[in-house]
């Protein structure tokens, strides 16, 4: 796993991002039948001086929670658009290192290639860990797309500057879609199929829901 030392300046962060971006593997197809999947999320205190990261390991088929780990810390970098991952990665990776087993797949509450620099949190995390990762965002960060049909599974391409960067996917009938994008070692079709498998009852994946609850509990516990 790569060093967790955060960059000291914006220029250094951009240089790191540019260097790591060349290591992203989008050839896929990625794990077709993972046994386990982990969701990752971060919660911030009201003053944003403290954060809590959670990683929750689920059985992919049943969505049963098998284990969870958390870590608390402080934002490791200033808020700069396009470099947000640097704020959270040290604490997220600490939480991931405390998990008792290595997941077959990671799902982040955020974006991968659907990022201004084509290197969102899902990409960054994938390159640092070597694990297959994709992102499921609640909102669009970049790009344009047609509104997908109203039925579950309807989708449309998310395109930015002529490049396919993700997919707008309807996980529940008549409910706002989510934004799926590749992070590392998985392709878009597989990421979307897994997103649907992880959303049997709600708009967001069970991984995201479990990790959101876990990081909020960790933050409240101090």
Coordinates of N, CA and C in Angstrom, one line a residue:
X1 N 0.8 -1.2 0.0 CA 0.0 0.0 0.0 C 0.9 1.2 0.0
X2 N 0.5 2.2 -0.8 CA 1.3 3.4 -0.9 C 1.3 4.2 0.4
X3 N 2.3 5.1 0.5 CA 2.5 6.0 1.7 C 1.2 6.8 1.9
X4 N 0.9 7.0 3.2 CA -0.3 7.8 3.6 C 0.1 9.3 3.9
X5 N 1.4 9.6 3.7 CA 1.8 11.0 3.9 C 1.1 12.0 3.0
X6 N 0.3 12.9 3.5 CA -0.5 13.8 2.6 C 0.5 14.8 2.0
X7 N 0.1 15.3 0.8 CA 0.9 16.4 0.2 C 0.9 17.7 1.0
X8 N 1.9 18.4 0.8 CA 2.0 19.7 1.6 C 1.4 20.9 0.8
X9 N 1.3 20.8 -0.5 CA 0.8 21.9 -1.3 C -0.1 21.4 -2.3
X10 N -0.9 22.4 -2.9 CA -1.8 22.0 -4.0 C -1.0 21.5 -5.2
X11 N 0.2 22.1 -5.5 CA 1.0 21.7 -6.6 C 1.5 20.2 -6.4
X12 N 1.9 19.9 -5.2 CA 2.3 18.6 -4.9 C 1.2 17.6 -5.0
X13 N 0.0 18.0 -4.6 CA -1.2 17.1 -4.7 C -1.5 16.8 -6.2
X14 N -1.5 17.8 -7.0 CA -1.8 17.7 -8.4 C -0.7 16.8 -9.1
X15 N 0.5 16.9 -8.7 CA 1.6 16.1 -9.2 C 1.4 14.6 -8.9
X16 N 1.0 14.4 -7.6 CA 0.7 13.0 -7.2 C -0.4 12.4 -7.9
X17 N -1.5 13.2 -8.0 CA -2.7 12.8 -8.8 C -2.4 12.4 -10.2
X18 N -1.6 13.3 -10.9 CA -1.2 13.1 -12.3 C -0.4 11.8 -12.4
X19 N 0.5 11.5 -11.5 CA 1.3 10.3 -11.6 C 0.5 9.1 -11.3
X20 N -0.3 9.1 -10.3 CA -1.1 7.9 -10.0 C -2.2 7.6 -11.0
X21 N -2.7 8.7 -11.7 CA -3.7 8.5 -12.7 C -3.3 7.5 -13.8
X22 N -2.0 7.5 -14.1 CA -1.6 6.6 -15.2 C -1.6 5.2 -14.8
X23 N -1.8 4.9 -13.5 CA -1.9 3.5 -13.0 C -3.3 2.9 -13.0
X24 N -4.3 3.7 -13.3 CA -5.6 3.2 -13.2 C -5.9 2.2 -14.3
X25 N -6.5 1.1 -13.9 CA -6.8 0.0 -14.8 C -8.3 -0.1 -15.0
X26 N -8.7 0.2 -16.2 CA -10.1 0.2 -16.5 C -10.5 -0.9 -17.6
X27 N -9.6 -1.8 -17.7 CA -9.8 -2.9 -18.7 C -10.8 -3.9 -18.3
X28 N -10.9 -4.1 -16.9 CA -11.9 -5.0 -16.4 C -11.6 -6.4 -16.8
X29 N -12.7 -7.3 -16.7 CA -14.0 -6.9 -16.3 C -14.2 -6.8 -14.8
X30 N -13.2 -7.2 -14.0 CA -13.4 -7.2 -12.6 C -14.1 -8.4 -12.1
X31 N -14.2 -8.5 -10.7 CA -14.8 -9.7 -10.2 C -16.3 -9.8 -10.5
X32 N -16.6 -11.0 -11.2 CA -18.0 -11.2 -11.6 C -18.9 -11.7 -10.5
X33 N -18.3 -12.5 -9.6 CA -19.1 -13.1 -8.5 C -18.3 -13.0 -7.2
X34 N -18.1 -11.7 -6.8 CA -17.4 -11.6 -5.5 C -18.1 -12.2 -4.3
X35 N -17.3 -12.8 -3.4 CA -17.9 -13.3 -2.2 C -18.2 -12.2 -1.2
X36 N -17.3 -11.2 -1.2 CA -17.5 -10.2 -0.2 C -17.3 -8.8 -0.9
X37 N -17.9 -7.8 -0.3 CA -17.8 -6.4 -0.8 C -17.8 -5.5 0.4
X38 N -17.0 -4.4 0.3 CA -17.0 -3.5 1.4 C -17.4 -2.1 0.9
X39 N -18.2 -1.5 1.7 CA -18.6 -0.1 1.5 C -17.7 0.8 2.4
X40 N -17.4 2.0 1.8 CA -16.6 3.0 2.6 C -17.3 4.3 2.6
X41 N -17.3 5.0 3.7 CA -17.9 6.3 3.8 C -17.2 7.1 4.9
X42 N -17.4 8.4 4.8 CA -16.8 9.3 5.8 C -17.9 10.3 6.3
X43 N -17.9 10.6 7.6 CA -18.7 11.6 8.2 C -17.9 12.7 8.8
X44 N -18.4 13.9 8.7 CA -17.6 15.0 9.3 C -18.4 15.6 10.5
X45 N -17.6 16.1 11.5 CA -18.2 16.9 12.5 C -18.8 18.2 12.0
X46 N -19.6 18.9 12.7 CA -20.2 20.1 12.2 C -19.2 21.2 11.9
X47 N -18.1 21.2 12.7 CA -17.1 22.2 12.4 C -16.1 21.8 11.3
X48 N -16.3 20.5 10.8 CA -15.4 19.9 9.8 C -14.0 19.8 10.2
X49 N -13.7 19.8 11.5 CA -12.3 19.7 12.0 C -12.0 18.2 12.3
X50 N -13.0 17.4 12.4 CA -12.9 16.0 12.7 C -13.7 15.2 11.7
X51 N -13.2 14.0 11.4 CA -13.9 13.1 10.5 C -13.8 11.7 11.1
X52 N -14.8 10.9 10.7 CA -14.7 9.5 11.0 C -15.0 8.7 9.7
X53 N -14.1 7.7 9.5 CA -14.2 6.8 8.3 C -14.6 5.5 8.7
X54 N -15.5 4.8 7.9 CA -15.9 3.5 8.2 C -15.8 2.6 6.9
X55 N -15.4 1.3 7.2 CA -15.4 0.3 6.1 C -16.2 -0.8 6.7
X56 N -17.3 -1.2 5.9 CA -18.2 -2.3 6.4 C -18.1 -3.4 5.3
X57 N -17.8 -4.6 5.8 CA -17.7 -5.8 4.9 C -19.0 -6.5 4.9
X58 N -19.5 -6.8 3.7 CA -20.8 -7.5 3.6 C -20.6 -8.8 2.7
X59 N -21.4 -9.7 3.0 CA -21.6 -10.9 2.1 C -22.2 -10.3 0.8
X60 N -21.6 -10.5 -0.3 CA -22.2 -9.9 -1.6 C -23.6 -10.5 -1.9
X61 N -23.8 -11.7 -1.7 CA -25.1 -12.3 -2.1 C -26.2 -12.0 -1.2
X62 N -25.9 -12.0 0.2 CA -27.0 -11.9 1.1 C -27.1 -10.5 1.7
X63 N -26.0 -9.7 1.6 CA -25.8 -8.4 2.1 C -25.7 -8.4 3.7
X64 N -25.5 -9.5 4.2 CA -25.2 -9.6 5.7 C -23.9 -8.9 6.0
X65 N -24.0 -8.1 7.1 CA -22.7 -7.5 7.6 C -21.9 -8.5 8.3
X66 N -20.6 -8.6 7.8 CA -19.7 -9.6 8.3 C -18.7 -9.0 9.3
X67 N -18.4 -7.7 9.0 CA -17.4 -7.0 9.9 C -17.4 -5.5 9.6
X68 N -17.0 -4.7 10.5 CA -16.8 -3.3 10.2 C -15.6 -2.8 11.0
X69 N -15.0 -1.7 10.5 CA -13.9 -1.1 11.2 C -14.1 0.4 10.9
X70 N -13.6 1.2 11.9 CA -13.7 2.6 11.8 C -12.4 3.3 12.2
X71 N -12.2 4.5 11.9 CA -11.1 5.3 12.3 C -11.5 6.8 12.4
X72 N -11.0 7.5 13.3 CA -11.3 9.0 13.4 C -10.0 9.7 13.1
X73 N -10.1 10.9 12.6 CA -8.9 11.7 12.3 C -9.4 13.2 12.0
X74 N -8.5 13.8 11.3 CA -8.7 15.2 10.9 C -8.5 15.3 9.4
X75 N -9.2 16.2 8.7 CA -9.0 16.3 7.2 C -7.5 16.5 7.0
X76 N -6.9 15.7 6.1 CA -5.5 15.7 5.8 C -5.0 16.7 4.8
X77 N -6.0 17.5 4.2 CA -5.6 18.4 3.2 C -6.7 19.5 3.1
X78 N -6.4 20.6 2.6 CA -7.4 21.7 2.5 C -8.4 21.3 1.4
X79 N -9.6 21.9 1.5 CA -10.6 21.7 0.6 C -10.3 22.4 -0.7
X80 N -9.9 21.7 -1.8 CA -9.6 22.2 -3.1 C -10.4 21.4 -4.1
X81 N -11.3 22.0 -4.9 CA -12.0 21.2 -5.9 C -11.1 20.3 -6.8
X82 N -11.5 19.1 -6.9 CA -10.7 18.2 -7.7 C -9.7 17.4 -6.9
X83 N -9.4 17.8 -5.7 CA -8.4 17.2 -4.9 C -9.0 16.7 -3.5
X84 N -10.3 16.5 -3.5 CA -11.0 16.2 -2.3 C -10.6 14.9 -1.6
X85 N -10.2 13.9 -2.4 CA -9.8 12.6 -1.9 C -8.7 12.7 -0.9
X86 N -7.8 13.7 -1.1 CA -6.6 13.8 -0.2 C -7.0 14.1 1.2
X87 N -8.2 14.7 1.4 CA -8.7 15.0 2.7 C -9.0 13.8 3.5
X88 N -9.5 12.7 2.9 CA -10.1 11.6 3.5 C -9.3 10.3 3.5
X89 N -8.4 10.2 2.5 CA -7.7 8.9 2.2 C -6.9 8.4 3.4
X90 N -6.2 9.2 4.2 CA -5.4 8.6 5.3 C -6.3 7.9 6.3
X91 N -7.4 8.6 6.7 CA -8.3 8.0 7.7 C -9.1 6.8 7.1
X92 N -9.5 6.9 5.8 CA -10.1 5.7 5.2 C -9.2 4.5 5.1
X93 N -8.0 4.7 4.7 CA -7.0 3.6 4.6 C -6.7 3.0 6.0
X94 N -6.7 3.8 7.0 CA -6.5 3.3 8.4 C -7.7 2.4 8.7
X95 N -8.9 2.8 8.5 CA -10.1 2.0 8.7 C -10.0 0.7 7.9
X96 N -9.6 0.8 6.7 CA -9.5 -0.4 5.8 C -8.5 -1.4 6.3
X97 N -7.4 -0.9 6.8 CA -6.3 -1.7 7.4 C -6.8 -2.5 8.6
X98 N -7.8 -2.0 9.3 CA -8.3 -2.6 10.5 C -9.4 -3.7 10.2
X99 N -9.8 -3.8 9.0 CA -10.8 -4.8 8.7 C -10.1 -6.2 8.8
X100 N -10.8 -7.2 9.3 CA -10.2 -8.5 9.6 C -9.9 -9.3 8.3
X101 N -10.6 -9.0 7.2 CA -10.4 -9.7 6.0 C -10.3 -8.7 4.8
X102 N -9.6 -9.1 3.7 CA -9.6 -8.3 2.6 C -10.8 -8.5 1.7
X103 N -11.5 -7.4 1.4 CA -12.7 -7.5 0.5 C -12.3 -7.9 -0.9
X104 N -13.3 -8.6 -1.6 CA -13.1 -8.8 -3.0 C -13.3 -7.6 -3.9
X105 N -14.1 -6.7 -3.3 CA -14.5 -5.5 -4.1 C -14.8 -4.3 -3.1
X106 N -14.5 -3.1 -3.5 CA -14.8 -1.9 -2.7 C -15.8 -1.1 -3.5
X107 N -16.7 -0.5 -2.8 CA -17.7 0.5 -3.3 C -17.6 1.8 -2.5
X108 N -17.3 2.9 -3.2 CA -17.2 4.1 -2.4 C -18.5 5.0 -2.7
X109 N -18.8 5.8 -1.7 CA -19.8 6.8 -1.9 C -19.2 8.0 -2.6
X110 N -19.1 8.0 -3.9 CA -18.4 9.0 -4.6 C -18.1 8.6 -6.1
X111 N -17.1 9.1 -6.7 CA -16.9 8.9 -8.1 C -15.5 8.4 -8.4
X112 N -15.4 7.8 -9.6 CA -14.1 7.3 -10.1 C -13.6 8.2 -11.3
X113 N -13.9 7.7 -12.5 CA -13.5 8.4 -13.7 C -14.4 9.6 -13.9
X114 N -15.6 9.7 -13.3 CA -16.5 10.8 -13.5 C -16.0 12.0 -12.5
X115 N -14.9 12.5 -12.9 CA -14.1 13.5 -12.1 C -13.4 14.4 -13.0
X116 N -13.3 15.7 -12.6 CA -12.6 16.6 -13.6 C -11.3 16.2 -14.0
X117 N -10.5 15.5 -13.2 CA -9.2 15.0 -13.6 C -9.2 13.5 -13.9
X118 N -10.4 12.9 -14.0 CA -10.5 11.5 -14.3 C -9.8 10.7 -13.2
X119 N -9.9 11.2 -12.0 CA -9.2 10.5 -10.9 C -9.9 10.8 -9.5
X120 N -11.1 10.3 -9.4 CA -11.9 10.6 -8.2 C -11.4 9.6 -7.1
X121 N -12.2 9.6 -6.0 CA -11.8 8.8 -4.8 C -11.7 7.3 -5.2
X122 N -12.6 6.8 -6.0 CA -12.6 5.4 -6.3 C -11.4 5.0 -7.1
X123 N -10.9 5.9 -8.0 CA -9.6 5.6 -8.7 C -8.5 5.6 -7.7
X124 N -8.4 6.7 -6.9 CA -7.3 6.9 -6.0 C -7.2 5.7 -5.0
X125 N -8.3 5.3 -4.5 CA -8.3 4.2 -3.5 C -7.9 2.9 -4.2
X126 N -8.4 2.7 -5.4 CA -8.0 1.5 -6.1 C -6.5 1.4 -6.4
X127 N -5.9 2.5 -6.9 CA -4.5 2.5 -7.2 C -3.7 2.2 -5.9
X128 N -4.1 2.9 -4.8 CA -3.3 2.7 -3.5 C -3.4 1.3 -2.9
X129 N -4.6 0.7 -3.1 CA -4.8 -0.6 -2.5 C -4.6 -1.8 -3.4
X130 N -4.7 -1.5 -4.7 CA -4.7 -2.6 -5.7 C -6.0 -3.4 -5.8
X131 N -7.0 -3.0 -5.1 CA -8.3 -3.7 -5.2 C -9.2 -3.2 -6.2
X132 N -10.2 -4.0 -6.7 CA -11.2 -3.5 -7.6 C -12.1 -2.5 -6.9
X133 N -12.4 -1.4 -7.5 CA -13.2 -0.4 -6.8 C -14.1 0.3 -7.9
X134 N -15.3 0.7 -7.5 CA -16.1 1.6 -8.3 C -16.8 2.5 -7.4
X135 N -17.3 3.6 -7.9 CA -18.0 4.6 -7.2 C -19.5 4.7 -7.5
X136 N -20.3 5.0 -6.5 CA -21.7 5.2 -6.8 C -22.0 6.6 -6.1
X137 N -22.2 7.6 -6.9 CA -22.4 8.9 -6.4 C -23.9 9.3 -6.3
X138 N -24.3 10.1 -5.3 CA -25.6 10.5 -5.2 C -26.0 11.6 -6.2
X139 N -25.0 12.4 -6.5 CA -25.2 13.5 -7.4 C -24.1 13.5 -8.5
X140 N -24.4 14.2 -9.5 CA -23.5 14.3 -10.7 C -22.4 15.3 -10.4
X141 N -21.1 15.0 -10.6 CA -20.0 15.9 -10.4 C -19.7 16.6 -11.7
X142 N -19.6 15.9 -12.8 CA -19.3 16.4 -14.1 C -20.2 15.7 -15.2
X143 N -20.1 16.2 -16.4 CA -20.7 15.5 -17.5 C -22.2 15.8 -17.8
X144 N -22.7 15.3 -18.9 CA -24.1 15.4 -19.2 C -24.6 14.1 -19.6
X145 N -25.9 13.9 -19.4 CA -26.5 12.6 -19.7 C -28.0 12.8 -19.9
X146 N -28.6 12.0 -20.7 CA -30.1 12.0 -20.8 C -30.7 11.4 -19.6
X147 N -31.9 11.8 -19.3 CA -32.6 11.2 -18.1 C -33.0 9.8 -18.5
X148 N -32.5 8.8 -17.6 CA -32.9 7.4 -17.9 C -34.4 7.2 -17.7
X149 N -34.9 6.1 -18.3 CA -36.3 5.7 -18.2 C -36.7 5.5 -16.7
X150 N -37.9 5.4 -16.4 CA -38.4 5.4 -15.0 C -38.2 4.0 -14.3
X151 N -37.9 3.0 -15.1 CA -37.9 1.6 -14.5 C -36.5 1.3 -13.9
X152 N -36.5 0.4 -12.9 CA -35.3 0.0 -12.3 C -34.4 -0.6 -13.4
X153 N -33.1 -0.3 -13.4 CA -32.2 -0.8 -14.4 C -32.0 0.1 -15.6
X154 N -32.9 1.1 -15.8 CA -32.8 2.0 -16.9 C -31.6 2.9 -16.7
X155 N -30.9 3.2 -17.8 CA -29.6 3.9 -17.6 C -29.3 4.8 -18.9
X156 N -28.4 5.7 -18.7 CA -27.9 6.5 -19.8 C -26.5 6.8 -19.6
X157 N -25.7 7.1 -20.7 CA -24.3 7.3 -20.6 C -24.0 8.7 -20.0
X158 N -23.1 8.8 -19.1 CA -22.6 10.1 -18.6 C -21.3 10.4 -19.4
X159 N -21.4 11.6 -20.1 CA -20.3 11.9 -21.0 C -19.8 13.3 -20.6
X160 N -18.4 13.4 -20.7 CA -17.8 14.7 -20.4 C -16.7 14.9 -21.4
X161 N -16.8 16.0 -22.1 CA -15.9 16.4 -23.2 C -15.7 15.3 -24.2
X162 N -16.8 14.7 -24.5 CA -16.8 13.6 -25.5 C -16.4 12.2 -25.0
X163 N -16.1 12.1 -23.7 CA -15.6 10.9 -23.2 C -16.6 10.3 -22.3
X164 N -16.8 9.0 -22.4 CA -17.7 8.2 -21.5 C -17.0 8.1 -20.1
X165 N -17.6 8.7 -19.1 CA -17.0 8.7 -17.8 C -17.8 7.9 -16.8
X166 N -19.0 7.5 -17.1 CA -19.9 6.8 -16.2 C -21.2 6.5 -16.7
X167 N -22.1 6.2 -15.8 CA -23.5 5.8 -16.3 C -24.5 6.3 -15.2
X168 N -25.6 6.9 -15.7 CA -26.7 7.3 -14.8 C -27.6 6.1 -14.7
X169 N -27.8 5.6 -13.5 CA -28.5 4.3 -13.4 C -29.7 4.5 -12.4
X170 N -30.8 4.0 -12.8 CA -32.0 4.0 -12.0 C -32.1 2.7 -11.2
X171 N -32.0 2.8 -9.9 CA -32.0 1.7 -9.0 C -33.3 1.3 -8.4
X172 N -34.2 2.3 -8.4 CA -35.6 2.2 -7.9 C -36.5 2.8 -8.9
X173 N -37.7 2.2 -9.2 CA -38.6 2.8 -10.1 C -39.1 4.2 -9.6
X174 N -39.0 5.2 -10.5 CA -39.5 6.5 -10.3 C -38.7 7.3 -9.2
X175 N -37.5 6.8 -8.8 CA -36.7 7.5 -7.8 C -35.5 8.0 -8.5
X176 N -34.9 9.1 -8.0 CA -33.7 9.7 -8.6 C -32.6 8.7 -8.9
X177 N -32.0 8.8 -10.0 CA -30.9 7.8 -10.3 C -29.6 8.0 -9.5
X178 N -28.7 7.1 -9.6 CA -27.4 7.3 -9.1 C -26.4 7.4 -10.2
X179 N -25.1 7.7 -9.9 CA -24.1 8.0 -10.9 C -23.0 7.0 -10.6
X180 N -22.8 6.0 -11.5 CA -21.9 4.9 -11.3 C -20.7 5.2 -12.2
X181 N -19.5 5.1 -11.6 CA -18.3 5.3 -12.5 C -17.2 4.3 -12.0
X182 N -16.3 3.9 -12.9 CA -15.3 3.0 -12.7 C -14.2 3.7 -11.8
X183 N -13.6 2.9 -10.9 CA -12.5 3.3 -10.2 C -11.2 2.7 -10.6
X184 N -11.1 1.3 -10.5 CA -9.9 0.6 -10.8 C -10.2 -0.9 -10.9
X185 N -9.7 -1.6 -11.9 CA -9.8 -3.0 -12.1 C -11.2 -3.5 -12.2
X186 N -12.0 -2.8 -12.8 CA -13.4 -3.2 -13.1 C -13.9 -2.4 -14.3
X187 N -14.9 -2.9 -15.0 CA -15.4 -2.1 -16.1 C -16.8 -1.6 -15.8
X188 N -17.3 -0.7 -16.6 CA -18.6 0.0 -16.3 C -19.8 -1.0 -16.2
X189 N -19.8 -1.9 -17.2 CA -21.0 -2.8 -17.2 C -21.0 -3.6 -15.9
X190 N -19.9 -4.1 -15.5 CA -19.8 -4.9 -14.2 C -20.2 -4.0 -13.0
X191 N -19.7 -2.8 -13.0 CA -20.0 -1.9 -11.9 C -21.5 -1.7 -11.8
X192 N -22.1 -1.5 -12.9 CA -23.6 -1.2 -12.9 C -24.3 -2.5 -12.5
X193 N -23.9 -3.6 -13.0 CA -24.6 -4.9 -12.6 C -24.5 -5.1 -11.1
X194 N -23.3 -4.8 -10.5 CA -23.1 -5.0 -9.1 C -23.9 -3.9 -8.3
X195 N -24.1 -2.7 -8.8 CA -24.9 -1.7 -8.2 C -26.3 -2.2 -8.1
X196 N -26.8 -2.7 -9.1 CA -28.2 -3.2 -9.1 C -28.3 -4.4 -8.1
X197 N -27.3 -5.3 -8.0 CA -27.4 -6.4 -7.1 C -27.3 -5.9 -5.7
X198 N -26.7 -4.7 -5.4 CA -26.6 -4.2 -4.1 C -27.7 -3.2 -3.7
X199 N -28.7 -3.1 -4.6 CA -29.8 -2.2 -4.3 C -31.2 -2.9 -4.4
X200 N -31.4 -3.9 -3.6 CA -32.7 -4.6 -3.7 C -33.9 -3.9 -3.2
X201 N -33.6 -2.9 -2.3 CA -34.8 -2.2 -1.6 C -34.7 -0.7 -1.6
X202 N -33.5 -0.2 -1.8 CA -33.3 1.3 -1.6 C -32.6 1.8 -2.8
X203 N -32.6 3.1 -2.9 CA -31.8 3.8 -4.0 C -30.3 3.6 -3.9
X204 N -29.8 3.6 -2.7 CA -28.3 3.5 -2.6 C -27.9 2.1 -2.2
X205 N -26.7 1.7 -2.6 CA -26.3 0.3 -2.3 C -26.3 0.0 -0.8
X206 N -26.5 -1.2 -0.5 CA -26.4 -1.6 0.9 C -25.1 -1.3 1.5
X207 N -24.0 -1.4 0.7 CA -22.7 -1.1 1.2 C -22.6 0.4 1.7
X208 N -23.2 1.3 0.9 CA -23.2 2.7 1.2 C -24.0 3.0 2.5
X209 N -25.1 2.3 2.5 CA -26.0 2.6 3.7 C -25.4 2.1 5.0
X210 N -24.7 0.9 4.9 CA -24.1 0.4 6.1 C -22.9 1.2 6.5
X211 N -22.1 1.7 5.6 CA -20.9 2.5 5.9 C -21.3 3.8 6.4
X212 N -22.4 4.4 5.9 CA -22.9 5.7 6.3 C -23.3 5.6 7.8
X213 N -24.0 4.6 8.2 CA -24.4 4.4 9.5 C -23.2 4.2 10.5
X214 N -22.3 3.4 10.0 CA -21.1 3.1 10.9 C -20.2 4.3 11.1
X215 N -20.0 5.1 10.1 CA -19.2 6.3 10.3 C -19.9 7.4 11.2
X216 N -21.2 7.4 11.1 CA -21.9 8.4 11.9 C -21.9 7.9 13.4
X217 N -22.0 6.6 13.6 CA -21.8 6.1 15.0 C -20.4 6.4 15.5
X218 N -19.4 6.2 14.7 CA -18.0 6.4 15.1 C -17.8 7.9 15.5
X219 N -18.4 8.7 14.7 CA -18.2 10.2 14.9 C -18.9 10.6 16.2
X220 N -20.1 10.1 16.4 CA -20.8 10.4 17.6 C -20.1 9.9 18.9
X221 N -19.4 8.7 18.7 CA -18.7 8.1 19.9 C -17.4 8.9 20.2
X222 N -17.0 9.7 19.2 CA -15.8 10.4 19.4 C -14.5 9.6 19.2

